[in-house]
Short mmCIF file of C-alpha atoms in Angstrom, two decimals:
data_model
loop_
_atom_site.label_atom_id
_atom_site.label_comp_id
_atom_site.label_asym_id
_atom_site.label_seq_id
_atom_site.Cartn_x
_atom_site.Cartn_y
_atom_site.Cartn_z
CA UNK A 1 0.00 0.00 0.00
CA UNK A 2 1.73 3.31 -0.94
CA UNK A 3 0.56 6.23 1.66
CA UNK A 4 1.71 9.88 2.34
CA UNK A 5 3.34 10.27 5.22
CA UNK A 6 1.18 13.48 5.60
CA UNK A 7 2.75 15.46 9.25
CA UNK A 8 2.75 18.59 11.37
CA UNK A 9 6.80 19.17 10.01
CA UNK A 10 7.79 15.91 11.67
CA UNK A 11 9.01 12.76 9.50
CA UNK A 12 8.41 9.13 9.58
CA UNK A 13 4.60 10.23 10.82
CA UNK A 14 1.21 9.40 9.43
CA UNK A 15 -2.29 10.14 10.30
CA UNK A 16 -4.69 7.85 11.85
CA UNK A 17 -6.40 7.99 9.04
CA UNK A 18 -3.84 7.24 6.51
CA UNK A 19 -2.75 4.20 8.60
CA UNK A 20 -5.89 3.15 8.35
CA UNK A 21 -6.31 2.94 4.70
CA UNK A 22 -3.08 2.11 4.09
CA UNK A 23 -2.58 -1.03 6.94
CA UNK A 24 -5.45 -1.79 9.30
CA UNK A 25 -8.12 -1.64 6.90
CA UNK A 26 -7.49 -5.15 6.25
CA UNK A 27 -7.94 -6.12 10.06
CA UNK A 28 -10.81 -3.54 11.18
CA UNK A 29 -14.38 -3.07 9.82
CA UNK A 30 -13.86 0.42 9.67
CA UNK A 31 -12.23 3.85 10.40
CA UNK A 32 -15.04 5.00 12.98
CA UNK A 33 -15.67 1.45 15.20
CA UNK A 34 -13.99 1.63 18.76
CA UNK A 35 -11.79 -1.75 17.79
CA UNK A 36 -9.85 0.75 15.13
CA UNK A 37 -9.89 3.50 17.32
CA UNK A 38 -8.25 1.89 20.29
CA UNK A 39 -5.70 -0.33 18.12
CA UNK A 40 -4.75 3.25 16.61
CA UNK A 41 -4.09 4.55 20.36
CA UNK A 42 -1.87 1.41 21.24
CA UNK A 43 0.18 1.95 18.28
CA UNK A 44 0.44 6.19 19.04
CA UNK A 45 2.71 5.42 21.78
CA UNK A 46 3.60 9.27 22.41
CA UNK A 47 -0.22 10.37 22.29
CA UNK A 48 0.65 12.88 19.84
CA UNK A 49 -2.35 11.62 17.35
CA UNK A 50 0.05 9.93 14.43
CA UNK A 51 1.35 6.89 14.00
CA UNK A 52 5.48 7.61 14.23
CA UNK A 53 7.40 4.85 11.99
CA UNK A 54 9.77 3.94 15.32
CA UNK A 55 6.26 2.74 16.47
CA UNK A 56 5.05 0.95 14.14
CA UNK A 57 8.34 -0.52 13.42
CA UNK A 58 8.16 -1.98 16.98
CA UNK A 59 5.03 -4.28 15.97
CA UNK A 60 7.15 -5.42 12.68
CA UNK A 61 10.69 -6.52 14.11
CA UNK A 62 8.65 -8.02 17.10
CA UNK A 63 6.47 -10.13 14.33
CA UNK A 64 10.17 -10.99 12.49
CA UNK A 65 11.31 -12.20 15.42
CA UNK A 66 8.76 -14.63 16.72
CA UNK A 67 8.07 -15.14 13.28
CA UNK A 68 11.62 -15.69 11.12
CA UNK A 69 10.08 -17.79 8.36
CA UNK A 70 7.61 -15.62 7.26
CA UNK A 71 7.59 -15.01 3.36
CA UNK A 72 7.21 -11.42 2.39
CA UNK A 73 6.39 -8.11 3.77
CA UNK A 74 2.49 -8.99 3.64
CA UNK A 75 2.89 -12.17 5.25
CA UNK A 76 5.44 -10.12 8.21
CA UNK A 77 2.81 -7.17 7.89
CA UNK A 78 0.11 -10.17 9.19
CA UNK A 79 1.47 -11.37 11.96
CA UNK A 80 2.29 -8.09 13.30
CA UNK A 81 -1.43 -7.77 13.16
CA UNK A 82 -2.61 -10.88 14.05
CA UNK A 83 -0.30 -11.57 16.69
CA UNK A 84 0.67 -8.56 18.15
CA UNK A 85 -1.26 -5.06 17.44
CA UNK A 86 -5.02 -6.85 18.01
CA UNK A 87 -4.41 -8.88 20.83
CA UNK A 88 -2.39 -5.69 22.67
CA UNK A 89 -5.90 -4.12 21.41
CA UNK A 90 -8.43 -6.37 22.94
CA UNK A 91 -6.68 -6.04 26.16
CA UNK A 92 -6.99 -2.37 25.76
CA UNK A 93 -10.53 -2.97 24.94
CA UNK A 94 -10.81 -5.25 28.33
CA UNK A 95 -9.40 -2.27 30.47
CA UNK A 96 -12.09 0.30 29.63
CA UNK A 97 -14.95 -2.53 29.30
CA UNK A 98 -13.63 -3.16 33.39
CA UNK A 99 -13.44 0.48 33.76
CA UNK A 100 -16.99 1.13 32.46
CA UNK A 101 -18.10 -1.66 34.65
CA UNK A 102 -16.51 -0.36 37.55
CA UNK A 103 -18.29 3.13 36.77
CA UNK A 104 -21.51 1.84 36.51
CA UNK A 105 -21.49 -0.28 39.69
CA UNK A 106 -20.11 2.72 41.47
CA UNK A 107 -23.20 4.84 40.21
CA UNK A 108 -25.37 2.43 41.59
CA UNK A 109 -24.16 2.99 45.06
#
């Protein structure tokens, strides 16, 4: 997938957005959904909104190393997914699921 590394004067950055289209569309049923939103968050390590490339790349050599016999790039680019950004994401997704829980038990009180 070729996508523009659109930034605000910083390199190696891309918008959610972009990331989207360009990786995760793939994996996620869409842009909007709270899955995508969340996975997005894990991979925006410095909360600044974009994906940097240093954190993305984290995801990839991770995958290459639990994974050395993979393929190609797609193949590499799937297991990072598969095996490393969604399940990091569902146990984001767990955390404010127990948080909302915990919310809504304490407004019963």
């Amino acid at each position: 997938a070729v996508v523009s590394t659109q930034s605000t004067g910083e390199d190696d950055q891309i918008t959610f957005d972009n990331f989207y289209r360009g990786f995760m569309a793939p994996y996620f049923g869409c842009y909007r959904c709270e899955d995508s939103q969340v996975a997005l968050r894990c991979m925006d390590v410095d909360s600044d909104g974009m994906v940097d490339w240093k954190e993305f790349k984290v995801f990839l050599i991770w995958a290459g190393r639990q994974y050395p016999n993979v393929k190609n790039k797609q193949e590499l680019l799937d297991k990072a997914f598969r095996h490393g950004i969604i399940p990091d994401m569902k146990m984001e997704l767990d955390k404010i699921q127990a948080a909302r829980s915990e919310e809504m038990r304490s407004s019963e009180d």
